[in-house]
Structures are given as C-alpha cells and as structure tokens.
Amino acid sequence: MSLRHAVLATLLPGPQSGYDLAKKFDDVMRTVWYARRNQMYGELAKLTEAGFAEEVAEGPRGRRLYVVTPAGRAELRRWLVDVEPDRTVRDETMLRALLVSTLDSADALKVLEREENALAPELRDLRAFLDQQAGAEKPTDPLMMGLDLRARMVEAMLGWIHEARRRILAQRR
Amino acid sequence: MSLRHAVLATLLPGPQSGYDLAKKFDDVMRTVWYARRNQMYGELAKLTEAGFAEEVAEGPRGRRLYVVTPAGRAELRRWLVDVEPDRTVRDETMLRALLVSTLDSADALKVLEREENALAPELRDLRAFLDQQAGAEKPTDPLMMGLDLRARMVEAMLGWIHEARRRILAQRR
DNA sequence: GAGTACATGTAAATTGTTACATGATTTA
DNA sequence: TAAATCATGTAACAATTTACATGTACTC
C-alpha cells in the first residue's frame, strides 16, 4: 500500500487538488509509482478520514484543496524510517527483457531495438534537464534526485540491451 | 496482465507443476515479476482453459504436471513482439529513494544506509555467480540474461545511493 | 459560442494479498 | 513416528483498471 505514502509526499509542498496530484503522478511519479487520475480522489478521501490530510479550501469548478496534517508528516516519516521496505518487484520492461531470450534471434533483435528506441530519447531528455539544472541551489530536491535515479536506471537498461544484442549476434555464427 | 506470460515462459522448459513454478518465481522471477504461490494454481487453470497450457500427467501427492501448447508458444511470441509494452512502473524501492529527500538529513542517511545494506550483498552474490558462469555454453540463457540485468539495476541503485549521500553531507555544512 | 482544459467522482471487473484448509510423501 | 517438505486449493479482502457520468471556467 505505497500509494498512500506516494500521495502524501506529493501533497507535501502545499495545498493541492486531486487534479494537481494526478498531473504530478503523470509527470514525475510515472517512472516510480504510477497511479491513475481517479485513484487520487479515493486516496485523498481515505487520507482525510485517517487524519493524515485535510481539505482547506474550495476553488473554482469545485476544486478541492488539501494539505498534509502534522499526523500525516509523522506517518510519512514513520513509513520511510520504521517500516521494512517491500522489495518485491513487478516490472513489465524487465520481464520482457528476460523473456526475449525465448524468441528466435530475428524476433529478439527486433524487440530489443524497440526497447532501445523507447529508452534512448528518454535518457537524452533526462540528461539534458539534469545538466541544465547542475549547480542549482537545491541538489537534494526530490525531483532532481528522482530524475537522477531514473536516468541511472535507464542507462543500466540500455547497457544491458547492448550486451544482449552482442550475445545474440555472437551466437548466430 | 503480465502474470499470464511470465507463467507461460517459466513453464516453457518442460512439464512442471504449480508448485515447481512457484519455486521458480521465488528464486528467479522474484526480482522481475513477483507472484505468490497460490496465484500459480489460478493462472494454470486459466491458461489451460484458454488452450495455452495443458495437463499432461499426475504425480505423487496430487502433483499435476503441465506443458505449454503450440498455441501457448504462439501467444507468448505475439505478446513479446506485437503487443506494445506497458512501461508504467510501480517500484517501492524507487519510491522510497525518491521520498528520502523529504526527511531530515539524519533520517535520510539512516534510510540510505539500510538500502545499501540490503543491496550490496545482493550485487556481490550476483557478480560472483555471473563471473563463475562466464564463458558458459549458453550466454543467451534467460536466467543469465535476467541476472545480468538485475545486477546492472542494483549497481545503478547503489551508485545513486552514494551520490545521494554525498549531496546530503555536502548540504549539511 | 465552441473548443479545450479543468475538475471530481462512481460502478463493475480484474488482479493481487492474506489467511485459512487439507492432505500426502519423504527423511531423520 | 514426528517433523519437514511437498502439493493444491478456497474465501474474503484490498488494490488497480476500465469505462462511464457530469459539470465548470477559460481562451480563441
């Protein structure tokens, strides 16, 4: 049940609506803990009921703004520091990578190329953004740290793709 | 719905029971697509109903052995080659890494250290196994390729942890 | 005034988790 | 013969996905 804490942390910077959070999940959280728009509203309701968030204002178009309560901050800290992490993984990209080796070499190379074409531009954009932000005031900013981690992950995946291709081509002869 | 294809691929090498598959998911698939023991039985039933697997024998203790049918092989290939991958991620380790920056520096360093202590031995074991297997006959074996990918991912995460620690300590002064 | 983006939800179906139930065979 | 491991499942609950429903404010 990590969605609760992902939402709590995303709400931390200040009063935001479910819609605002959904956008942040699409932009920043997507590569870490994906969630759909309609999950936000349910989670905000549960968070409010539990006393970890509260509604502070209503804006135009029925917009409801929430903030994290002190109890919510404490809960987030408790979860990060005291709760033993659930290290189980469910990553379709990795699963597909693993299963590529069940294909014949032509299919395998095709699939690997598609992955590379999806990941290479992402890494380029990440690197460009991070380089541009280098030397900024806040090097420990969650966004910066998160994007740096993502860049390292994508780089590792691309390195693996090159190695996989090399092995498949070597075995062909 | 990747479980279906993860099970199909795991069943590929030959006749196996739900129990056998569960063990493989615990050992090898754990770092890619985790699934519980009791999910296997349900998935095998669905796979059989869909014609992608079939029961071929009964062993001792009610052990039921399944194999992948030709239709199952075709389905696995179709999914890998023709179905656009779902690249959404849900990774608690990455989520926690991102949220570490919401903590004060003492807590953050503590949490980073715990992660490092969990990952460093895993990487050591992976490297030892891969080095030992280097030069084996089957360099494109799914297990080898999967472990190589996992090693690269863990390495990337450890690199990020060191960078995160460096930034936190630098900001302290 | 039309189109776009904003904004919040609900219902049904699927997938995954937790807890429990049951019994067989092997090994010490 | 007791304990460990093998072996399959079900029921209730929680999380997630998909599809739908509804209406508001801004911008051209």
Coordinates of C-alpha atoms (C1' of nucleotides) in Angstrom, one line a residue:
Chain A
M1 CA 0.0 0.0 0.0
S2 CA 2.6 2.6 -1.1
L3 CA 0.1 4.8 -3.0
R4 CA -0.9 6.3 0.3
H5 CA 2.6 7.5 1.0
A6 CA 3.3 8.5 -2.5
V7 CA 0.3 10.8 -2.4
L8 CA 1.2 12.1 1.0
A9 CA 4.7 13.1 -0.1
T10 CA 3.4 14.6 -3.4
L11 CA 1.0 16.7 -1.4
L12 CA 3.7 17.9 1.0
P13 CA 4.8 21.1 -0.9
G14 CA 1.5 22.8 -0.3
P15 CA -2.3 23.0 -0.9
Q16 CA -3.2 21.0 -4.0
S17 CA -6.2 19.3 -5.5
G18 CA -6.6 15.7 -6.7
Y19 CA -6.3 17.0 -10.2
D20 CA -2.9 18.7 -9.3
L21 CA -1.7 15.5 -7.8
A22 CA -2.8 13.5 -10.8
K23 CA -0.7 15.7 -13.0
K24 CA 2.4 15.3 -10.8
F25 CA 1.8 11.5 -11.0
D26 CA 1.7 11.7 -14.8
D27 CA 4.8 13.8 -15.0
V28 CA 7.2 12.9 -12.2
M29 CA 5.9 9.9 -10.3
R30 CA 5.2 7.9 -13.5
T31 CA 8.6 6.2 -13.5
V32 CA 8.4 5.3 -9.8
W33 CA 4.8 4.6 -8.7
Y34 CA 2.2 5.0 -11.4
A35 CA -1.4 5.8 -10.5
R36 CA -4.4 6.8 -12.5
R37 CA -6.3 10.0 -12.1
N38 CA -9.3 8.5 -10.4
Q39 CA -7.2 6.8 -7.8
M40 CA -6.3 10.2 -6.4
Y41 CA -9.8 11.1 -5.3
G42 CA -10.3 7.9 -3.4
E43 CA -6.9 8.1 -1.7
L44 CA -7.4 11.8 -0.7
A45 CA -10.7 10.7 0.9
K46 CA -9.1 7.9 2.8
L47 CA -6.2 10.1 3.9
T48 CA -8.7 12.7 5.2
E49 CA -10.6 10.1 7.1
A50 CA -7.4 8.8 8.7
G51 CA -6.4 12.4 9.7
F52 CA -3.3 12.5 7.5
A53 CA -4.7 15.2 5.2
E54 CA -7.4 17.8 5.4
E55 CA -9.4 19.9 3.0
V56 CA -8.5 23.6 3.4
A57 CA -10.3 25.4 0.7
E58 CA -12.6 25.2 -2.3
G59 CA -11.6 26.8 -5.6
P60 CA -13.3 27.4 -8.9
R61 CA -15.0 24.5 -10.7
G62 CA -15.5 22.5 -7.5
R63 CA -11.7 22.3 -7.0
R64 CA -10.9 21.0 -3.5
L65 CA -7.5 21.8 -2.0
Y66 CA -5.9 19.6 0.6
V67 CA -2.9 19.8 2.8
V68 CA -0.9 17.3 4.8
T69 CA -1.6 17.4 8.6
P70 CA 1.2 17.0 11.2
A71 CA -0.1 13.5 11.7
G72 CA 0.4 12.9 8.0
R73 CA 4.0 14.1 8.2
A74 CA 4.7 11.8 11.1
E75 CA 3.1 8.9 9.2
L76 CA 5.3 9.5 6.2
R77 CA 8.4 9.6 8.3
R78 CA 7.3 6.5 10.2
W79 CA 6.8 4.6 6.9
L80 CA 10.1 5.6 5.5
V81 CA 12.2 5.1 8.6
D82 CA 10.5 2.3 10.6
V83 CA 8.6 0.1 8.1
E84 CA 10.7 -2.6 6.5
P85 CA 10.5 -2.0 2.7
D86 CA 8.6 -4.3 0.5
R87 CA 11.3 -5.2 -2.1
T88 CA 9.1 -7.2 -4.4
V89 CA 9.3 -6.1 -8.0
R90 CA 6.8 -6.2 -10.8
D91 CA 8.3 -4.5 -13.8
E92 CA 7.0 -5.4 -17.2
T93 CA 10.0 -3.9 -19.0
M94 CA 12.3 -6.2 -17.1
L95 CA 10.0 -9.2 -17.5
R96 CA 10.0 -8.7 -21.3
A97 CA 13.8 -8.3 -21.3
L98 CA 14.1 -11.6 -19.5
L99 CA 11.7 -13.4 -21.9
V100 CA 13.4 -12.0 -25.0
S101 CA 15.7 -15.0 -24.8
T102 CA 12.8 -17.3 -25.5
L103 CA 12.5 -15.8 -29.0
D104 CA 14.5 -16.7 -32.2
S105 CA 17.3 -14.2 -32.9
A106 CA 15.4 -12.1 -35.5
D107 CA 12.4 -11.5 -33.2
A108 CA 14.7 -10.9 -30.2
L109 CA 16.7 -8.2 -32.1
K110 CA 13.5 -6.6 -33.2
V111 CA 12.1 -6.4 -29.7
L112 CA 15.5 -5.1 -28.3
E113 CA 15.5 -2.4 -30.9
R114 CA 12.0 -1.2 -30.0
E115 CA 13.1 -1.0 -26.3
E116 CA 16.2 1.0 -27.2
N117 CA 14.1 3.3 -29.3
A118 CA 11.8 3.9 -26.4
L119 CA 14.6 4.4 -23.8
A120 CA 17.3 6.3 -25.7
P121 CA 15.2 9.5 -26.1
E122 CA 14.1 9.4 -22.5
L123 CA 17.7 9.2 -21.3
R124 CA 18.7 12.1 -23.6
D125 CA 15.9 14.3 -22.2
L126 CA 16.8 13.4 -18.6
R127 CA 20.5 14.1 -19.1
A128 CA 19.7 17.4 -20.8
F129 CA 17.4 18.5 -18.0
L130 CA 19.8 17.4 -15.3
D131 CA 22.8 19.0 -16.9
Q132 CA 20.9 22.3 -17.3
Q133 CA 20.0 22.1 -13.6
A134 CA 23.5 21.2 -12.4
G135 CA 24.8 23.6 -9.8
A136 CA 21.3 24.6 -8.8
E137 CA 20.6 25.7 -5.2
K138 CA 18.8 22.5 -4.2
P139 CA 20.8 19.4 -5.2
T140 CA 18.7 17.3 -2.8
D141 CA 15.4 18.3 -4.2
P142 CA 13.1 15.3 -4.6
L143 CA 12.5 15.9 -8.3
M144 CA 16.3 16.2 -9.0
M145 CA 17.1 13.1 -7.0
G146 CA 14.3 11.2 -8.6
L147 CA 15.2 12.1 -12.1
D148 CA 18.9 11.3 -11.4
L149 CA 17.8 7.8 -10.2
R150 CA 15.6 7.3 -13.2
A151 CA 18.5 8.3 -15.6
R152 CA 20.8 5.8 -13.9
M153 CA 18.1 3.0 -14.3
V154 CA 17.5 3.8 -17.9
E155 CA 21.3 3.9 -18.6
A156 CA 21.6 0.4 -17.0
M157 CA 18.8 -0.9 -19.1
L158 CA 20.4 0.5 -22.3
G159 CA 23.7 -1.0 -21.3
W160 CA 22.0 -4.4 -20.9
I161 CA 20.3 -4.1 -24.3
H162 CA 23.7 -3.6 -26.0
E163 CA 25.1 -6.6 -24.2
A164 CA 22.1 -8.7 -25.1
R165 CA 22.4 -7.8 -28.8
R166 CA 26.1 -8.5 -28.7
R167 CA 25.5 -12.0 -27.3
I168 CA 22.7 -12.8 -29.7
L169 CA 24.8 -11.8 -32.8
A170 CA 27.8 -13.7 -31.5
Q171 CA 25.7 -16.9 -31.1
R172 CA 24.3 -16.6 -34.6
R173 CA 27.6 -17.5 -36.3
Chain B
M1 CA -1.8 -8.8 -17.2
S2 CA 1.8 -9.9 -17.4
L3 CA 1.5 -12.8 -15.0
R4 CA 0.0 -15.0 -17.7
H5 CA 3.0 -14.6 -19.9
A6 CA 5.5 -14.8 -17.1
V7 CA 4.0 -18.2 -16.1
L8 CA 3.9 -19.3 -19.8
A9 CA 7.6 -18.6 -20.2
T10 CA 8.5 -20.2 -16.9
L11 CA 6.6 -23.4 -18.0
L12 CA 8.4 -23.5 -21.3
P13 CA 11.4 -25.7 -20.4
G14 CA 9.2 -28.7 -19.8
P15 CA 6.4 -30.4 -17.7
Q16 CA 6.1 -28.7 -14.3
S17 CA 3.6 -28.3 -11.5
G18 CA 2.2 -25.2 -9.9
Y19 CA 4.5 -25.9 -7.0
D20 CA 7.5 -26.1 -9.3
L21 CA 6.6 -22.8 -10.9
A22 CA 6.1 -21.1 -7.6
K23 CA 9.6 -22.1 -6.6
K24 CA 11.0 -20.6 -9.8
F25 CA 9.0 -17.4 -9.1
D26 CA 10.5 -17.3 -5.6
D27 CA 14.1 -17.9 -6.9
V28 CA 14.5 -16.3 -10.3
M29 CA 11.4 -14.3 -11.2
R30 CA 11.3 -12.5 -7.8
T31 CA 13.3 -9.5 -9.0
V32 CA 11.3 -9.2 -12.2
W33 CA 7.7 -10.2 -11.6
Y34 CA 6.8 -11.3 -8.2
A35 CA 3.9 -13.7 -7.7
R36 CA 2.6 -15.7 -4.7
R37 CA 2.3 -19.4 -4.6
N38 CA -1.4 -19.5 -4.7
Q39 CA -1.6 -17.3 -7.8
M40 CA 0.1 -20.1 -9.8
Y41 CA -2.8 -22.5 -9.5
G42 CA -5.4 -20.0 -10.7
E43 CA -3.2 -18.9 -13.6
L44 CA -2.6 -22.5 -14.7
A45 CA -6.3 -23.2 -14.7
K46 CA -6.9 -20.1 -16.8
L47 CA -4.1 -20.9 -19.2
T48 CA -5.5 -24.4 -19.6
E49 CA -9.0 -23.1 -20.3
A50 CA -7.5 -20.7 -22.9
G51 CA -5.7 -23.6 -24.6
F52 CA -2.2 -22.2 -23.9
A53 CA -1.2 -25.0 -21.5
E54 CA -2.4 -28.5 -20.8
E55 CA -2.1 -31.1 -18.0
V56 CA -0.1 -34.0 -19.1
A57 CA 0.4 -36.2 -16.1
E58 CA -0.3 -36.6 -12.4
G59 CA 2.5 -37.4 -10.0
P60 CA 2.6 -38.3 -6.3
R61 CA 0.7 -36.2 -3.7
G62 CA -1.8 -35.0 -6.3
R63 CA 1.0 -33.3 -8.2
R64 CA -0.3 -32.1 -11.6
L65 CA 2.2 -31.5 -14.4
Y66 CA 1.5 -29.0 -17.2
V67 CA 3.2 -28.2 -20.5
V68 CA 2.9 -25.2 -22.9
T69 CA 0.8 -26.0 -26.1
P70 CA 1.8 -24.7 -29.5
A71 CA -0.9 -22.1 -29.1
G72 CA 0.7 -21.1 -25.9
R73 CA 4.1 -20.6 -27.6
A74 CA 2.4 -18.5 -30.3
E75 CA 0.7 -16.4 -27.7
L76 CA 4.0 -15.7 -25.9
R77 CA 5.7 -14.7 -29.1
R78 CA 2.7 -12.5 -30.0
W79 CA 2.8 -10.7 -26.7
L80 CA 6.5 -10.1 -26.8
V81 CA 6.7 -9.0 -30.4
D82 CA 3.3 -7.4 -31.3
V83 CA 1.9 -6.0 -28.0
E84 CA 3.1 -2.6 -27.2
P85 CA 4.8 -2.8 -23.7
D86 CA 3.1 -1.3 -20.7
R87 CA 6.0 0.8 -19.4
T88 CA 4.3 2.0 -16.2
V89 CA 6.4 1.3 -13.1
R90 CA 5.5 0.6 -9.6
D91 CA 8.6 0.1 -7.6
E92 CA 8.6 0.6 -3.8
T93 CA 12.4 0.8 -3.6
M94 CA 12.5 3.6 -6.1
L95 CA 9.6 5.4 -4.5
R96 CA 11.3 5.3 -1.1
A97 CA 14.5 6.5 -2.7
L98 CA 12.6 9.5 -4.1
L99 CA 10.9 10.3 -0.9
V100 CA 14.1 10.1 1.2
S101 CA 14.6 13.8 0.3
T102 CA 11.6 14.7 2.4
L103 CA 13.4 13.6 5.5
D104 CA 15.9 15.5 7.6
S105 CA 19.5 14.5 6.9
A106 CA 19.9 12.2 9.9
D107 CA 16.9 10.1 9.0
A108 CA 17.8 10.2 5.3
L109 CA 21.3 8.9 5.9
K110 CA 19.9 6.1 8.1
V111 CA 17.4 5.0 5.4
L112 CA 20.0 5.2 2.6
E113 CA 22.3 3.0 4.7
R114 CA 19.6 0.4 5.2
E115 CA 19.1 0.3 1.4
E116 CA 22.8 -0.1 0.8
N117 CA 23.0 -2.9 3.3
A118 CA 20.2 -4.7 1.5
L119 CA 21.5 -4.2 -2.0
A120 CA 25.3 -4.6 -1.6
P121 CA 25.2 -8.3 -0.7
E122 CA 22.8 -9.0 -3.5
L123 CA 25.1 -7.4 -6.0
R124 CA 28.1 -9.3 -4.6
D125 CA 26.2 -12.6 -4.9
L126 CA 25.0 -11.8 -8.4
R127 CA 28.5 -10.8 -9.6
A128 CA 30.0 -14.0 -8.0
F129 CA 27.5 -16.2 -9.8
L130 CA 27.8 -14.4 -13.2
D131 CA 31.7 -14.4 -13.1
Q132 CA 31.6 -18.1 -12.3
Q133 CA 29.3 -18.8 -15.2
A134 CA 31.3 -16.5 -17.6
G135 CA 32.3 -18.4 -20.8
A136 CA 29.5 -20.9 -20.3
E137 CA 28.0 -22.5 -23.4
K138 CA 24.7 -20.6 -23.3
P139 CA 25.4 -16.8 -22.9
T140 CA 21.8 -16.0 -24.0
D141 CA 20.2 -18.3 -21.4
P142 CA 17.2 -16.5 -19.9
L143 CA 18.5 -16.9 -16.4
M144 CA 21.9 -15.5 -17.2
M145 CA 20.4 -12.6 -19.1
G146 CA 18.0 -11.9 -16.3
L147 CA 20.6 -11.9 -13.6
D148 CA 22.9 -9.7 -15.7
L149 CA 20.1 -7.2 -16.0
R150 CA 19.3 -7.3 -12.3
A151 CA 23.0 -6.8 -11.5
R152 CA 23.1 -3.7 -13.6
M153 CA 19.9 -2.4 -12.0
V154 CA 21.3 -3.0 -8.4
E155 CA 24.6 -1.4 -9.4
A156 CA 22.7 1.7 -10.7
M157 CA 20.7 2.0 -7.5
L158 CA 23.9 1.7 -5.4
G159 CA 25.6 4.4 -7.4
W160 CA 22.6 6.6 -6.8
I161 CA 22.7 5.9 -3.1
H162 CA 26.4 7.1 -2.9
E163 CA 25.5 10.2 -4.9
A164 CA 22.5 10.9 -2.6
R165 CA 24.7 10.5 0.5
R166 CA 27.3 12.8 -1.0
R167 CA 24.8 15.6 -1.7
I168 CA 23.2 15.3 1.8
L169 CA 26.5 15.6 3.5
A170 CA 27.6 18.5 1.3
Q171 CA 24.4 20.4 2.1
R172 CA 24.9 19.8 5.8
R173 CA 27.8 22.2 6.1
Chain C
dG1 C1' -20.1 30.4 -28.8
dA2 C1' -17.2 26.5 -29.5
dG3 C1' -13.4 24.0 -28.0
dT4 C1' -10.1 22.9 -24.6
dA5 C1' -8.5 22.0 -20.3
dC6 C1' -10.1 21.8 -15.6
dA7 C1' -12.2 19.1 -12.1
dT8 C1' -14.5 15.3 -9.4
dG9 C1' -16.3 11.3 -9.0
dT10 C1' -18.9 6.1 -9.3
dA11 C1' -19.6 1.2 -10.8
dA12 C1' -18.0 -3.0 -12.4
dA13 C1' -14.4 -6.1 -13.5
dT14 C1' -9.9 -7.8 -12.8
dT15 C1' -5.8 -8.6 -10.3
dG16 C1' -3.3 -9.4 -6.2
dT17 C1' -2.9 -10.3 -0.9
dT18 C1' -3.8 -12.6 3.4
dA19 C1' -5.5 -16.1 5.9
dC20 C1' -7.0 -20.5 6.1
dA21 C1' -7.9 -25.6 5.0
dT22 C1' -6.4 -30.0 3.7
dG23 C1' -3.8 -33.9 2.9
dA24 C1' 0.4 -36.9 1.0
dT25 C1' 5.3 -38.4 1.0
dT26 C1' 9.9 -38.3 2.5
dT27 C1' 13.5 -38.1 5.9
dA28 C1' 15.6 -38.1 10.3
Chain D
dT1 C1' 6.6 -41.7 14.3
dA2 C1' 7.4 -36.8 14.2
dA3 C1' 8.8 -33.1 11.5
dA4 C1' 9.7 -31.2 7.2
dT5 C1' 8.6 -30.5 2.8
dC6 C1' 5.6 -31.3 -1.0
dA7 C1' 1.3 -30.1 -3.1
dT8 C1' -3.3 -27.9 -4.2
dG9 C1' -6.6 -25.1 -3.4
dT10 C1' -10.7 -21.5 -1.5
dA11 C1' -12.7 -17.3 0.7
dA12 C1' -12.5 -12.7 2.0
dC13 C1' -10.4 -8.6 1.4
dA14 C1' -7.7 -4.8 -0.8
dA15 C1' -5.8 -2.5 -4.8
dT16 C1' -6.0 -1.4 -9.6
dT17 C1' -8.1 -0.8 -14.2
dT18 C1' -11.6 0.4 -17.4
dA19 C1' -15.5 2.6 -18.6
dC20 C1' -18.6 5.9 -17.7
dA21 C1' -21.0 10.2 -15.9
dT22 C1' -21.2 15.1 -15.0
dG23 C1' -20.4 19.7 -15.0
dT24 C1' -17.3 24.4 -14.8
dA25 C1' -14.1 28.1 -16.3
dC26 C1' -11.0 29.9 -19.6
dT27 C1' -9.4 31.1 -24.3
dC28 C1' -9.9 32.0 -29.1

